[in-house]
């Protein structure tokens, strides 16, 4: 992505290779497509190899050697892993947890408005716990009282109320004791499903590659006499962090919608979530 090549043919060959299923193109097809002489083709391939973009490989088929252009083997295997673990949108009907993207923020706001009028007998629910955690309200016994900061927060629109929560240093996942760094890494996992369609949570988790620990860092490592990109492995605790980050943390912030389809948990990144996480 960072390469600045002047040759328009080289610029065109790169996306040809990286958008082909299996990341492998027959040499003869590339030569014909760009009407290249053999020497011109080989010169360009040397440049692509020098920049670690792609190389020429040979495969035996029915007694003949066929020539292909492909990324280096280790990189191609990792790209194939990403391709094979791509989470496909759900085809069936989904029952959303709520009808609004900002349902949690709206519930917090309604409770706070009630507490502003008079001490409000509020149960110890997650929205109330968040109001107290962020010093927007306080509880005395069973009654909830609004605090001065509530007025400024309620003057914001829904998106900015959500951003206030997202950036607040005291905000955290209520049901899990985990450091902020882990949550910030875990939330990046939704970048693979920014299409905004509903996906199954369990299928999505199979393709997560965020670095929560040393075992989940994708890196080129020597394994025996060979090199390969190590695929991430997650402990049960890591998987719980990922699940809570999506279904609780990002849901409360209006960045994902949650739901159920055929008894399986699913989620979709909202417009607000896509706005924040798109590069």
Coordinates of N, CA and C in Angstrom, one line a residue, residues 11-200:
X11 N 1.5 -0.9 -11.4 CA 0.4 -0.5 -10.5 C -0.8 -1.4 -10.8
X12 N -1.0 -1.8 -12.0 CA -2.2 -2.6 -12.4 C -2.0 -4.1 -12.0
X13 N -0.8 -4.6 -12.1 CA -0.6 -6.0 -11.8 C -0.8 -6.3 -10.3
X14 N -0.4 -5.4 -9.5 CA -0.6 -5.6 -8.0 C -2.0 -5.9 -7.6
X15 N -3.0 -5.0 -8.0 CA -4.4 -5.4 -7.6 C -4.9 -6.6 -8.3
X16 N -4.4 -6.9 -9.5 CA -4.8 -8.1 -10.2 C -4.4 -9.3 -9.3
X17 N -3.2 -9.3 -8.8 CA -2.8 -10.5 -8.0 C -3.6 -10.5 -6.7
X18 N -3.7 -9.4 -6.0 CA -4.3 -9.4 -4.7 C -5.8 -9.4 -4.6
X19 N -6.5 -9.3 -5.8 CA -7.9 -9.5 -5.8 C -8.4 -10.8 -6.4
X20 N -7.5 -11.6 -6.9 CA -7.8 -12.9 -7.5 C -8.1 -13.9 -6.4
X21 N -9.1 -14.7 -6.5 CA -9.4 -15.8 -5.5 C -8.1 -16.7 -5.5
X22 N -7.7 -16.9 -4.3 CA -6.5 -17.8 -4.1 C -5.2 -17.0 -4.3
X23 N -5.3 -15.8 -4.7 CA -4.1 -14.9 -4.9 C -3.0 -15.6 -5.8
X24 N -3.5 -16.0 -7.0 CA -2.6 -16.7 -7.9 C -3.1 -16.4 -9.3
X25 N -2.2 -15.9 -10.2 CA -2.5 -15.6 -11.6 C -1.6 -16.3 -12.5
X26 N -2.1 -16.8 -13.6 CA -1.2 -17.5 -14.6 C -0.4 -16.4 -15.3
X27 N 0.9 -16.7 -15.4 CA 1.8 -15.7 -16.1 C 1.3 -15.4 -17.5
X28 N 0.9 -16.4 -18.2 CA 0.4 -16.2 -19.6 C -0.7 -15.3 -19.7
X29 N -1.6 -15.3 -18.7 CA -2.8 -14.4 -18.7 C -2.3 -12.9 -18.5
X30 N -1.3 -12.7 -17.6 CA -0.9 -11.4 -17.4 C -0.1 -10.8 -18.6
X31 N 0.7 -11.7 -19.2 CA 1.4 -11.2 -20.4 C 0.5 -10.9 -21.5
X32 N -0.6 -11.7 -21.7 CA -1.5 -11.4 -22.7 C -2.4 -10.1 -22.4
X33 N -2.7 -10.0 -21.1 CA -3.6 -8.8 -20.7 C -2.9 -7.5 -21.0
X34 N -1.6 -7.5 -20.7 CA -0.8 -6.2 -20.9 C 0.1 -6.2 -22.1
X35 N -0.1 -7.2 -23.0 CA 0.7 -7.2 -24.2 C 2.2 -7.0 -24.0
X36 N 2.7 -7.8 -23.1 CA 4.1 -7.7 -22.7 C 5.0 -8.7 -23.5
X37 N 6.2 -8.2 -23.8 CA 7.3 -9.1 -24.2 C 7.8 -9.9 -23.0
X38 N 8.3 -11.0 -23.2 CA 8.8 -11.9 -22.1 C 9.8 -11.1 -21.3
X39 N 10.8 -10.4 -21.9 CA 11.8 -9.7 -21.2 C 11.2 -8.6 -20.3
X40 N 10.2 -7.9 -20.9 CA 9.6 -6.8 -20.2 C 8.8 -7.3 -18.9
X41 N 8.2 -8.5 -19.1 CA 7.5 -9.1 -18.0 C 8.4 -9.5 -16.9
X42 N 9.6 -10.1 -17.3 CA 10.5 -10.6 -16.3 C 11.1 -9.4 -15.5
X43 N 11.4 -8.3 -16.2 CA 11.9 -7.1 -15.6 C 11.0 -6.6 -14.5
X44 N 9.7 -6.6 -14.9 CA 8.7 -6.1 -13.9 C 8.6 -7.0 -12.7
X45 N 8.7 -8.3 -13.0 CA 8.6 -9.3 -11.9 C 9.7 -9.2 -10.9
X46 N 10.9 -8.9 -11.5 CA 12.1 -8.6 -10.6 C 11.8 -7.5 -9.7
X47 N 11.2 -6.4 -10.2 CA 10.9 -5.2 -9.4 C 9.9 -5.6 -8.3
X48 N 8.9 -6.3 -8.7 CA 7.9 -6.7 -7.7 C 8.5 -7.6 -6.6
X49 N 9.4 -8.5 -7.0 CA 10.0 -9.4 -6.1 C 10.9 -8.6 -5.1
X50 N 11.6 -7.6 -5.7 CA 12.5 -6.8 -4.9 C 11.8 -6.0 -3.8
X51 N 10.5 -5.6 -4.1 CA 9.7 -4.9 -3.1 C 8.9 -5.8 -2.3
X52 N 9.1 -7.2 -2.4 CA 8.3 -8.1 -1.6 C 6.8 -8.1 -1.9
X53 N 6.5 -7.8 -3.1 CA 5.1 -7.7 -3.5 C 4.6 -9.1 -4.0
X54 N 5.3 -9.6 -5.0 CA 4.9 -10.9 -5.6 C 6.1 -11.5 -6.2
X55 N 6.0 -12.8 -6.6 CA 7.1 -13.5 -7.3 C 6.5 -14.5 -8.2
X56 N 7.3 -15.1 -9.0 CA 6.9 -16.2 -10.0 C 7.1 -17.6 -9.3
X57 N 6.1 -18.4 -9.4 CA 6.2 -19.8 -8.8 C 5.8 -20.8 -9.9
X58 N 6.2 -22.0 -9.7 CA 6.0 -23.1 -10.7 C 5.2 -24.2 -10.0
X59 N 4.2 -24.7 -10.7 CA 3.5 -25.9 -10.2 C 3.3 -26.9 -11.3
X60 N 3.6 -28.2 -10.9 CA 3.5 -29.3 -11.8 C 2.0 -29.7 -11.9
X61 N 1.6 -29.8 -13.1 CA 0.2 -30.3 -13.4 C 0.2 -31.1 -14.7
X62 N -0.2 -32.4 -14.5 CA -0.3 -33.3 -15.6 C 1.0 -33.4 -16.4
X63 N 2.1 -33.5 -15.7 CA 3.4 -33.6 -16.4 C 4.0 -32.4 -16.9
X64 N 3.4 -31.2 -16.7 CA 3.9 -30.0 -17.2 C 4.1 -29.0 -16.0
X65 N 5.0 -28.1 -16.2 CA 5.2 -27.0 -15.2 C 4.5 -25.8 -15.6
X66 N 3.6 -25.3 -14.8 CA 2.8 -24.1 -15.1 C 3.4 -22.9 -14.2
X67 N 3.4 -21.8 -14.8 CA 4.0 -20.6 -14.2 C 2.9 -19.6 -13.7
X68 N 3.1 -19.2 -12.4 CA 2.1 -18.3 -11.8 C 2.8 -17.1 -11.2
X69 N 2.0 -16.0 -11.0 CA 2.4 -14.9 -10.2 C 1.6 -14.9 -8.9
X70 N 2.3 -14.8 -7.8 CA 1.6 -14.9 -6.5 C 2.4 -14.1 -5.5
X71 N 1.8 -13.7 -4.4 CA 2.5 -13.2 -3.3 C 3.5 -14.2 -2.7
X72 N 4.5 -13.8 -2.0 CA 5.4 -14.8 -1.3 C 4.6 -15.8 -0.5
X73 N 5.0 -17.0 -0.5 CA 4.2 -18.1 0.1 C 3.7 -17.8 1.5
X74 N 4.6 -17.3 2.4 CA 4.1 -17.0 3.7 C 3.0 -16.0 3.8
X75 N 3.2 -14.9 3.0 CA 2.2 -13.9 3.0 C 0.9 -14.4 2.3
X76 N 1.0 -15.2 1.3 CA -0.2 -15.8 0.6 C -1.0 -16.7 1.6
X77 N -0.3 -17.4 2.4 CA -1.0 -18.3 3.3 C -1.7 -17.5 4.4
X78 N -1.2 -16.4 4.8 CA -1.9 -15.5 5.8 C -3.1 -14.9 5.1
X79 N -2.9 -14.4 3.9 CA -4.0 -13.8 3.2 C -5.2 -14.8 2.9
X80 N -4.8 -16.0 2.7 CA -5.8 -17.1 2.5 C -6.5 -17.3 3.8
X81 N -5.8 -17.2 4.9 CA -6.5 -17.4 6.2 C -7.5 -16.3 6.4
X82 N -7.2 -15.0 6.1 CA -8.1 -13.9 6.2 C -9.3 -14.2 5.2
X83 N -9.0 -14.7 4.0 CA -10.1 -14.9 3.1 C -11.0 -16.0 3.5
X84 N -10.4 -17.1 4.1 CA -11.2 -18.2 4.5 C -12.0 -18.0 5.8
X85 N -11.6 -16.9 6.6 CA -12.3 -16.6 7.8 C -13.2 -15.3 7.7
X86 N -13.4 -14.9 6.4 CA -14.2 -13.8 6.2 C -15.6 -14.1 6.7
X87 N -16.2 -13.2 7.5 CA -17.5 -13.4 8.0 C -18.6 -13.0 7.1
X88 N -19.5 -13.9 6.6 CA -20.5 -13.6 5.7 C -21.8 -13.1 6.3
X89 N -22.5 -12.1 5.7 CA -23.7 -11.6 6.3 C -24.7 -12.7 6.5
X90 N -25.6 -12.6 7.5 CA -26.6 -13.5 7.7 C -27.8 -13.3 6.7
X91 N -28.3 -14.5 6.2 CA -29.3 -14.4 5.2 C -30.7 -14.4 5.9
X92 N -30.8 -15.0 7.0 CA -32.2 -15.2 7.7 C -32.5 -13.9 8.5
X93 N -33.8 -13.9 8.9 CA -34.3 -12.7 9.7 C -33.6 -12.7 11.1
X94 N -33.3 -11.5 11.6 CA -32.6 -11.3 12.8 C -33.6 -10.6 13.8
X95 N -33.6 -11.0 15.0 CA -34.4 -10.4 16.0 C -33.5 -9.4 16.8
X96 N -33.5 -8.1 16.6 CA -32.6 -7.2 17.3 C -33.0 -7.1 18.8
X97 N -31.9 -6.8 19.5 CA -32.1 -6.6 21.0 C -33.0 -5.4 21.2
X98 N -32.8 -4.4 20.4 CA -33.6 -3.1 20.6 C -33.8 -2.5 19.2
X99 N -34.7 -1.5 19.1 CA -35.0 -0.9 17.8 C -34.2 0.3 17.5
X100 N -33.4 0.8 18.4 CA -32.6 2.0 18.2 C -31.1 1.7 18.4
X101 N -30.3 2.3 17.6 CA -28.8 2.2 17.7 C -28.3 2.7 19.0
X102 N -28.9 3.7 19.5 CA -28.5 4.3 20.8 C -29.4 4.0 21.9
X103 N -29.9 2.8 22.0 CA -30.9 2.5 23.0 C -30.4 2.6 24.4
X104 N -29.2 2.2 24.6 CA -28.6 2.3 26.0 C -28.4 3.8 26.4
X105 N -27.9 4.6 25.5 CA -27.7 6.1 25.7 C -29.1 6.7 26.0
X106 N -30.1 6.3 25.2 CA -31.4 6.9 25.4 C -32.0 6.5 26.8
X107 N -31.8 5.2 27.2 CA -32.3 4.8 28.5 C -31.6 5.6 29.6
X108 N -30.3 5.8 29.5 CA -29.5 6.6 30.4 C -30.1 8.0 30.5
X109 N -30.4 8.5 29.4 CA -30.9 9.9 29.3 C -32.3 10.0 30.0
X110 N -33.2 9.0 29.7 CA -34.5 9.1 30.3 C -34.5 9.0 31.8
X111 N -33.6 8.1 32.3 CA -33.5 8.0 33.8 C -32.9 9.3 34.4
X112 N -32.0 9.9 33.7 CA -31.4 11.1 34.2 C -32.4 12.2 34.2
X113 N -33.2 12.3 33.2 CA -34.3 13.3 33.1 C -35.3 13.2 34.3
X114 N -35.6 11.9 34.6 CA -36.5 11.7 35.7 C -35.8 12.1 37.0
X115 N -34.5 11.8 37.2 CA -33.8 12.1 38.4 C -33.6 13.6 38.5
X116 N -33.6 14.4 37.4 CA -33.5 15.8 37.5 C -34.8 16.5 38.1
X117 N -35.9 15.9 37.8 CA -37.2 16.4 38.3 C -37.4 16.1 39.8
X118 N -37.0 15.0 40.2 CA -37.1 14.6 41.6 C -36.3 13.3 41.9
X119 N -35.9 13.1 43.1 CA -35.1 11.9 43.4 C -35.9 10.7 42.8
X120 N -35.2 9.9 42.1 CA -35.8 8.8 41.3 C -35.5 7.4 41.9
X121 N -36.6 6.6 42.2 CA -36.3 5.3 42.7 C -35.9 4.3 41.6
X122 N -34.6 4.3 41.4 CA -34.1 3.6 40.2 C -33.4 2.3 40.7
X123 N -33.7 1.1 40.1 CA -33.1 -0.1 40.4 C -31.6 0.0 40.0
X124 N -30.8 -1.0 40.5 CA -29.4 -1.0 40.2 C -29.1 -1.7 38.8
X125 N -29.5 -1.0 37.8 CA -29.4 -1.6 36.4 C -28.1 -1.0 35.8
X126 N -27.6 -1.6 34.7 CA -26.4 -1.1 34.0 C -26.5 0.4 33.6
X127 N -27.6 1.0 33.1 CA -27.7 2.4 32.8 C -27.5 3.3 34.0
X128 N -28.1 2.8 35.1 CA -27.9 3.6 36.4 C -26.5 3.5 36.9
X129 N -25.9 2.3 36.8 CA -24.5 2.1 37.2 C -23.6 3.0 36.4
X130 N -23.8 3.1 35.1 CA -23.0 4.0 34.2 C -23.2 5.5 34.6
X131 N -24.4 5.9 34.9 CA -24.6 7.3 35.3 C -23.8 7.6 36.6
X132 N -23.8 6.7 37.5 CA -23.1 6.9 38.7 C -21.6 6.8 38.5
X133 N -21.2 5.9 37.7 CA -19.7 5.7 37.4 C -19.1 7.0 36.7
X134 N -19.9 7.6 35.9 CA -19.4 8.8 35.2 C -19.8 10.1 35.9
X135 N -20.3 10.0 37.1 CA -20.6 11.2 38.0 C -21.7 12.1 37.3
X136 N -22.6 11.5 36.6 CA -23.7 12.2 36.1 C -24.9 12.1 37.1
X137 N -24.8 11.2 37.9 CA -25.8 11.0 39.0 C -25.2 10.3 40.1
X138 N -25.9 10.2 41.2 CA -25.5 9.5 42.4 C -26.7 8.9 43.2
X139 N -26.4 7.8 43.8 CA -27.5 7.1 44.5 C -27.3 7.3 46.0
X140 N -28.4 7.5 46.7 CA -28.5 7.5 48.2 C -29.6 6.6 48.5
X141 N -29.2 5.4 49.1 CA -30.2 4.4 49.3 C -30.7 3.9 48.0
X142 N -32.0 3.9 47.8 CA -32.6 3.4 46.6 C -33.0 4.6 45.6
X143 N -32.6 5.8 46.0 CA -33.0 7.0 45.2 C -31.8 7.5 44.4
X144 N -32.1 7.9 43.2 CA -31.0 8.4 42.3 C -31.2 9.9 42.1
X145 N -30.1 10.7 42.3 CA -30.1 12.1 42.2 C -29.2 12.5 41.1
X146 N -29.6 13.5 40.3 CA -28.8 14.0 39.2 C -27.7 14.9 39.8
X147 N -26.6 15.0 39.1 CA -25.5 15.8 39.5 C -25.3 17.0 38.5
X148 N -24.6 18.0 38.8 CA -24.5 19.2 37.9 C -24.0 18.8 36.5
X149 N -23.1 17.8 36.4 CA -22.6 17.5 35.1 C -23.7 16.9 34.1
X150 N -24.8 16.5 34.7 CA -25.9 16.0 33.9 C -26.5 16.9 32.9
X151 N -26.6 18.2 33.3 CA -27.1 19.2 32.4 C -26.3 19.3 31.1
X152 N -25.0 19.4 31.2 CA -24.1 19.6 30.1 C -24.2 18.3 29.2
X153 N -24.3 17.1 29.8 CA -24.3 15.9 29.0 C -25.6 15.8 28.2
X154 N -26.7 16.2 28.9 CA -28.0 16.1 28.2 C -28.2 17.1 27.1
X155 N -27.4 18.2 27.1 CA -27.5 19.2 26.1 C -26.8 18.7 24.8
X156 N -26.0 17.6 24.9 CA -25.4 17.1 23.7 C -26.4 16.2 22.9
X157 N -26.1 16.0 21.6 CA -26.9 15.1 20.8 C -26.5 13.7 21.1
X158 N -27.2 12.7 20.6 CA -26.9 11.3 21.0 C -25.5 10.9 20.6
X159 N -25.1 11.2 19.4 CA -23.7 10.9 19.0 C -22.7 11.4 20.0
X160 N -22.8 12.7 20.4 CA -21.8 13.3 21.3 C -22.0 12.7 22.7
X161 N -23.2 12.3 23.1 CA -23.3 11.7 24.4 C -22.5 10.4 24.4
X162 N -22.7 9.6 23.3 CA -21.9 8.4 23.2 C -20.4 8.6 23.2
X163 N -20.0 9.6 22.5 CA -18.5 9.9 22.4 C -18.0 10.3 23.8
X164 N -18.9 11.0 24.6 CA -18.5 11.4 26.0 C -18.2 10.1 26.8
X165 N -19.1 9.1 26.6 CA -18.9 7.8 27.3 C -17.6 7.1 26.8
X166 N -17.4 7.2 25.5 CA -16.3 6.4 24.9 C -15.0 7.0 25.3
X167 N -14.9 8.3 25.5 CA -13.6 9.0 25.9 C -13.5 9.2 27.4
X168 N -14.5 8.9 28.2 CA -14.4 9.1 29.6 C -13.4 8.2 30.3
X169 N -12.4 8.7 31.0 CA -11.4 7.9 31.6 C -12.0 6.9 32.6
X170 N -13.1 7.2 33.2 CA -13.7 6.3 34.2 C -14.6 5.2 33.6
X171 N -15.0 5.3 32.4 CA -15.9 4.4 31.8 C -15.2 3.0 31.6
X172 N -15.9 2.0 31.8 CA -15.3 0.6 31.7 C -16.4 -0.4 31.4
X173 N -16.0 -1.6 31.1 CA -17.0 -2.7 31.0 C -17.4 -3.1 32.4
X174 N -18.7 -3.0 32.7 CA -19.2 -3.3 34.1 C -19.1 -4.7 34.5
X175 N -19.3 -5.7 33.6 CA -19.3 -7.1 33.9 C -18.0 -7.8 33.9
X176 N -16.9 -7.0 33.7 CA -15.6 -7.7 33.5 C -14.5 -6.7 34.0
X177 N -13.6 -7.2 34.7 CA -12.4 -6.4 35.2 C -11.3 -6.6 34.2
X178 N -11.1 -5.6 33.3 CA -10.1 -5.7 32.3 C -9.5 -4.3 32.0
X179 N -8.2 -4.3 31.7 CA -7.6 -3.0 31.4 C -8.0 -2.3 30.1
X180 N -7.9 -1.0 30.1 CA -8.3 -0.3 28.9 C -7.6 -0.7 27.6
X181 N -6.3 -1.0 27.7 CA -5.6 -1.4 26.5 C -6.2 -2.6 25.8
X182 N -6.7 -3.6 26.6 CA -7.3 -4.8 26.0 C -8.6 -4.4 25.3
X183 N -9.3 -3.5 25.9 CA -10.6 -3.1 25.3 C -10.4 -2.4 24.0
X184 N -9.4 -1.5 24.0 CA -9.1 -0.7 22.8 C -8.6 -1.6 21.7
X185 N -7.8 -2.7 22.0 CA -7.4 -3.6 21.0 C -8.6 -4.5 20.5
X186 N -9.4 -4.9 21.5 CA -10.5 -5.8 21.1 C -11.5 -5.1 20.2
X187 N -11.8 -3.8 20.5 CA -12.8 -3.1 19.7 C -12.4 -3.0 18.2
X188 N -11.1 -3.0 18.0 CA -10.6 -2.9 16.6 C -11.0 -4.1 15.7
X189 N -11.4 -5.2 16.4 CA -11.7 -6.4 15.7 C -12.9 -6.2 14.7
X190 N -13.8 -5.2 15.0 CA -15.0 -5.0 14.2 C -14.6 -4.4 12.8
X191 N -13.3 -4.1 12.6 CA -12.9 -3.5 11.3 C -13.1 -4.5 10.2
X192 N -13.2 -5.8 10.5 CA -13.4 -6.8 9.4 C -14.9 -6.9 9.0
X193 N -15.8 -6.3 9.7 CA -17.2 -6.4 9.4 C -17.8 -5.0 9.3
X194 N -17.1 -4.0 8.7 CA -17.7 -2.7 8.6 C -18.7 -2.5 7.5
X195 N -19.1 -3.6 6.9 CA -20.1 -3.5 5.9 C -21.5 -3.2 6.5
X196 N -21.6 -3.4 7.8 CA -22.9 -3.0 8.5 C -23.9 -4.1 8.4
X197 N -23.6 -5.3 7.9 CA -24.6 -6.3 7.8 C -24.5 -7.2 9.1
X198 N -25.6 -7.9 9.4 CA -25.7 -8.8 10.5 C -24.7 -10.0 10.3
X199 N -24.0 -10.3 11.4 CA -23.1 -11.5 11.3 C -23.2 -12.3 12.6
X200 N -23.0 -13.6 12.5 CA -23.0 -14.4 13.7 C -21.7 -14.1 14.5

